[in-house]
Amino acid sequence: MAGQVIKAIPLTREAFAPFGDVIETDGAQHFPINRGAVERYHDLASVDVGDEGRALVSIFECLRPGRLPVPVDLVERHPLGSQAFVPVGEAVMCVVVAPPGDEVAPADLYAFVTNGRQGVNYHRGTWHMPLVAFRAGQQFVVVDRGGPGDNCEEREFDPSLDIVVDAQSIGDAGVDA
């Protein structure tokens, strides 16, 4: 039995607003471009690279699928800029976050589960768990900050605290057996 169970709730723009932006087309401002051949879903996330930064676009590929229940033993934050994850193809993600601040405690954690088509953009300084995808080989387009300064801080939780995300809220969709 886990020492602390975090109930993951469905990811919505409103619920996630204190931590960042939800990147999805549902409900987004959009308009046709290229003589009507393309629909542009406009301004889905506010990318923050700070004064001396530049935007990096990368692809992350998950080598090992996450397991259920999802253990939470490490969080990180990016104090100099935002960080966005957008799935390539459909991919359910478990998103664990805590508000910005110099320190983070287990009681500060919130958990969300995506619908498989949503991405997230973490605001500058928002604590978050490293990427957890449930299929090996799943890829994500990542937009974050490059430039001078250390833009990644990590905090480990004592493993004896046994913090997990409630697996019932994630279900079997998109999870490797």
Short mmCIF file of C-alpha atoms in Angstrom, two decimals:
data_model
loop_
_atom_site.label_atom_id
_atom_site.label_comp_id
_atom_site.label_asym_id
_atom_site.label_seq_id
_atom_site.Cartn_x
_atom_site.Cartn_y
_atom_site.Cartn_z
CA MET A 1 0.00 0.00 0.00
CA ALA A 2 1.32 3.41 -0.96
CA GLY A 3 2.15 6.03 1.65
CA GLN A 4 0.59 8.79 -0.48
CA VAL A 5 -1.78 8.23 -3.39
CA ILE A 6 -2.34 11.11 -5.78
CA LYS A 7 -5.63 10.84 -7.68
CA ALA A 8 -5.07 11.79 -11.32
CA ILE A 9 -7.87 13.82 -12.84
CA PRO A 10 -8.58 14.45 -16.53
CA LEU A 11 -6.40 17.17 -18.00
CA THR A 12 -8.37 20.35 -18.78
CA ARG A 13 -7.22 23.89 -19.59
CA GLU A 14 -8.90 25.26 -16.48
CA ALA A 15 -7.51 22.72 -14.01
CA PHE A 16 -3.97 22.90 -15.44
CA ALA A 17 -3.81 26.74 -15.77
CA PRO A 18 -1.78 27.30 -12.54
CA PHE A 19 0.97 25.03 -13.92
CA GLY A 20 0.99 25.74 -17.65
CA ASP A 21 -0.93 25.36 -20.90
CA VAL A 22 -2.80 22.38 -22.35
CA ILE A 23 -1.85 21.94 -25.99
CA GLU A 24 -4.82 20.58 -27.92
CA THR A 25 -7.07 21.52 -30.80
CA ASP A 26 -10.39 20.96 -28.98
CA GLY A 27 -11.84 24.38 -28.14
CA ALA A 28 -8.81 26.25 -29.53
CA GLN A 29 -8.92 29.37 -31.70
CA HIS A 30 -8.48 28.33 -35.32
CA PHE A 31 -8.76 29.63 -38.87
CA PRO A 32 -8.01 28.45 -42.41
CA ILE A 33 -4.68 29.27 -44.10
CA ASN A 34 -2.97 28.35 -47.36
CA ARG A 35 -6.07 29.01 -49.46
CA GLY A 36 -8.16 26.84 -47.16
CA ALA A 37 -5.94 23.76 -47.45
CA VAL A 38 -4.79 23.92 -43.79
CA GLU A 39 -6.55 24.77 -40.52
CA ARG A 40 -4.27 26.69 -38.13
CA TYR A 41 -4.89 26.10 -34.41
CA HIS A 42 -3.37 29.31 -33.17
CA ASP A 43 -1.31 30.28 -30.11
CA LEU A 44 -1.76 27.06 -28.13
CA ALA A 45 1.02 27.72 -25.59
CA SER A 46 3.10 30.60 -24.32
CA VAL A 47 6.73 29.58 -24.90
CA ASP A 48 9.01 31.37 -22.42
CA VAL A 49 12.74 31.34 -23.18
CA GLY A 50 13.81 34.25 -20.96
CA ASP A 51 15.95 37.21 -21.96
CA GLU A 52 19.04 35.32 -23.16
CA GLY A 53 17.44 32.08 -24.32
CA ARG A 54 16.45 30.59 -27.62
CA ALA A 55 13.74 28.09 -28.45
CA LEU A 56 14.85 24.47 -28.87
CA VAL A 57 12.70 21.95 -30.71
CA SER A 58 13.60 18.32 -29.91
CA ILE A 59 12.08 14.86 -30.11
CA PHE A 60 12.10 12.69 -26.99
CA GLU A 61 11.54 8.95 -27.40
CA CYS A 62 10.54 6.78 -24.45
CA LEU A 63 12.79 3.75 -24.19
CA ARG A 64 10.99 2.07 -21.30
CA PRO A 65 7.24 2.28 -20.77
CA GLY A 66 5.97 3.65 -17.47
CA ARG A 67 4.34 1.22 -15.11
CA LEU A 68 1.15 1.35 -13.07
CA PRO A 69 0.77 2.55 -10.43
CA VAL A 70 3.08 5.44 -11.34
CA PRO A 71 5.75 5.97 -8.66
CA VAL A 72 6.70 9.57 -7.90
CA ASP A 73 10.24 9.79 -6.56
CA LEU A 74 11.68 12.68 -8.58
CA VAL A 75 10.48 16.06 -9.82
CA GLU A 76 12.27 18.75 -11.78
CA ARG A 77 11.74 22.37 -12.76
CA HIS A 78 13.11 24.75 -15.36
CA PRO A 79 13.71 28.14 -13.71
CA LEU A 80 14.79 29.95 -16.90
CA GLY A 81 12.00 28.98 -19.31
CA SER A 82 8.96 26.90 -20.12
CA GLN A 83 8.96 23.31 -21.41
CA ALA A 84 6.34 21.80 -23.74
CA PHE A 85 5.61 18.14 -24.59
CA VAL A 86 3.39 17.26 -27.57
CA PRO A 87 2.80 13.58 -28.41
CA VAL A 88 3.60 12.36 -31.91
CA GLY A 89 0.57 10.17 -32.53
CA GLU A 90 -1.80 9.25 -29.75
CA ALA A 91 -0.14 8.84 -26.35
CA VAL A 92 -1.71 8.83 -22.90
CA MET A 93 0.56 10.66 -20.43
CA CYS A 94 0.55 10.93 -16.68
CA VAL A 95 1.37 14.52 -15.73
CA VAL A 96 2.41 15.26 -12.13
CA VAL A 97 3.04 18.89 -11.18
CA ALA A 98 3.53 21.23 -8.23
CA PRO A 99 3.46 25.03 -8.09
CA PRO A 100 6.65 27.02 -8.69
CA GLY A 101 8.80 27.72 -5.63
CA ASP A 102 12.26 27.14 -4.24
CA GLU A 103 11.24 23.83 -2.66
CA VAL A 104 8.62 21.16 -3.28
CA ALA A 105 6.95 18.67 -0.93
CA PRO A 106 4.81 15.58 -1.65
CA ALA A 107 1.74 17.43 -0.36
CA ASP A 108 2.22 20.00 -3.17
CA LEU A 109 1.67 17.45 -5.96
CA TYR A 110 -1.25 17.31 -8.40
CA ALA A 111 -1.75 14.62 -11.05
CA PHE A 112 -3.47 14.73 -14.43
CA VAL A 113 -4.03 12.19 -17.17
CA THR A 114 -4.20 13.24 -20.82
CA ASN A 115 -6.72 11.97 -23.32
CA GLY A 116 -3.91 10.80 -25.62
CA ARG A 117 -4.11 13.78 -27.98
CA GLN A 118 -3.15 16.51 -25.52
CA GLY A 119 0.24 18.02 -24.87
CA VAL A 120 1.36 20.25 -22.02
CA ASN A 121 3.51 23.36 -21.66
CA TYR A 122 4.92 23.75 -18.15
CA HIS A 123 5.25 27.37 -17.03
CA ARG A 124 8.70 28.56 -16.01
CA GLY A 125 9.56 27.16 -12.56
CA THR A 126 6.68 24.66 -12.35
CA TRP A 127 7.81 21.44 -10.67
CA HIS A 128 6.95 18.36 -12.72
CA MET A 129 7.68 14.68 -12.85
CA PRO A 130 9.90 13.54 -15.73
CA LEU A 131 8.07 12.29 -18.83
CA VAL A 132 6.04 9.12 -18.29
CA ALA A 133 4.60 7.46 -21.38
CA PHE A 134 3.15 3.98 -21.40
CA ARG A 135 4.46 2.66 -24.72
CA ALA A 136 8.10 2.01 -25.59
CA GLY A 137 9.10 4.02 -28.66
CA GLN A 138 6.47 6.73 -28.07
CA GLN A 139 7.80 10.07 -29.28
CA PHE A 140 7.12 13.63 -28.17
CA VAL A 141 8.02 16.95 -29.74
CA VAL A 142 9.60 19.03 -26.97
CA VAL A 143 9.94 22.82 -27.08
CA ASP A 144 12.10 24.32 -24.35
CA ARG A 145 14.87 26.80 -23.66
CA GLY A 146 18.46 26.70 -24.78
CA GLY A 147 21.11 29.24 -23.81
CA PRO A 148 23.28 30.25 -20.89
CA GLY A 149 22.52 29.19 -17.32
CA ASP A 150 21.36 26.01 -15.61
CA ASN A 151 17.75 25.44 -16.61
CA CYS A 152 17.07 22.15 -14.83
CA GLU A 153 16.81 21.54 -11.10
CA GLU A 154 15.82 18.17 -9.64
CA ARG A 155 14.45 17.12 -6.25
CA GLU A 156 14.25 13.51 -5.11
CA PHE A 157 11.66 12.37 -2.61
CA ASP A 158 12.56 9.85 0.07
CA PRO A 159 11.64 6.46 -1.47
CA SER A 160 10.24 5.32 1.87
CA LEU A 161 7.41 7.87 1.38
CA ASP A 162 6.06 5.55 -1.36
CA ILE A 163 4.20 8.20 -3.40
CA VAL A 164 2.16 6.86 -6.33
CA VAL A 165 -0.42 8.12 -8.81
CA ASP A 166 -3.76 6.29 -8.66
CA ALA A 167 -3.74 3.81 -11.56
CA GLN A 168 -7.55 3.63 -11.73
CA SER A 169 -7.68 7.14 -13.16
CA ILE A 170 -5.31 6.19 -15.99
CA GLY A 171 -6.99 2.96 -17.06
CA ASP A 172 -5.71 0.61 -19.73
CA ALA A 173 -5.92 3.00 -22.71
CA GLY A 174 -2.53 3.36 -24.33
CA VAL A 175 -0.67 1.25 -21.75
CA ASP A 176 1.70 -1.55 -22.75
CA ALA A 177 1.04 -4.74 -20.85
#
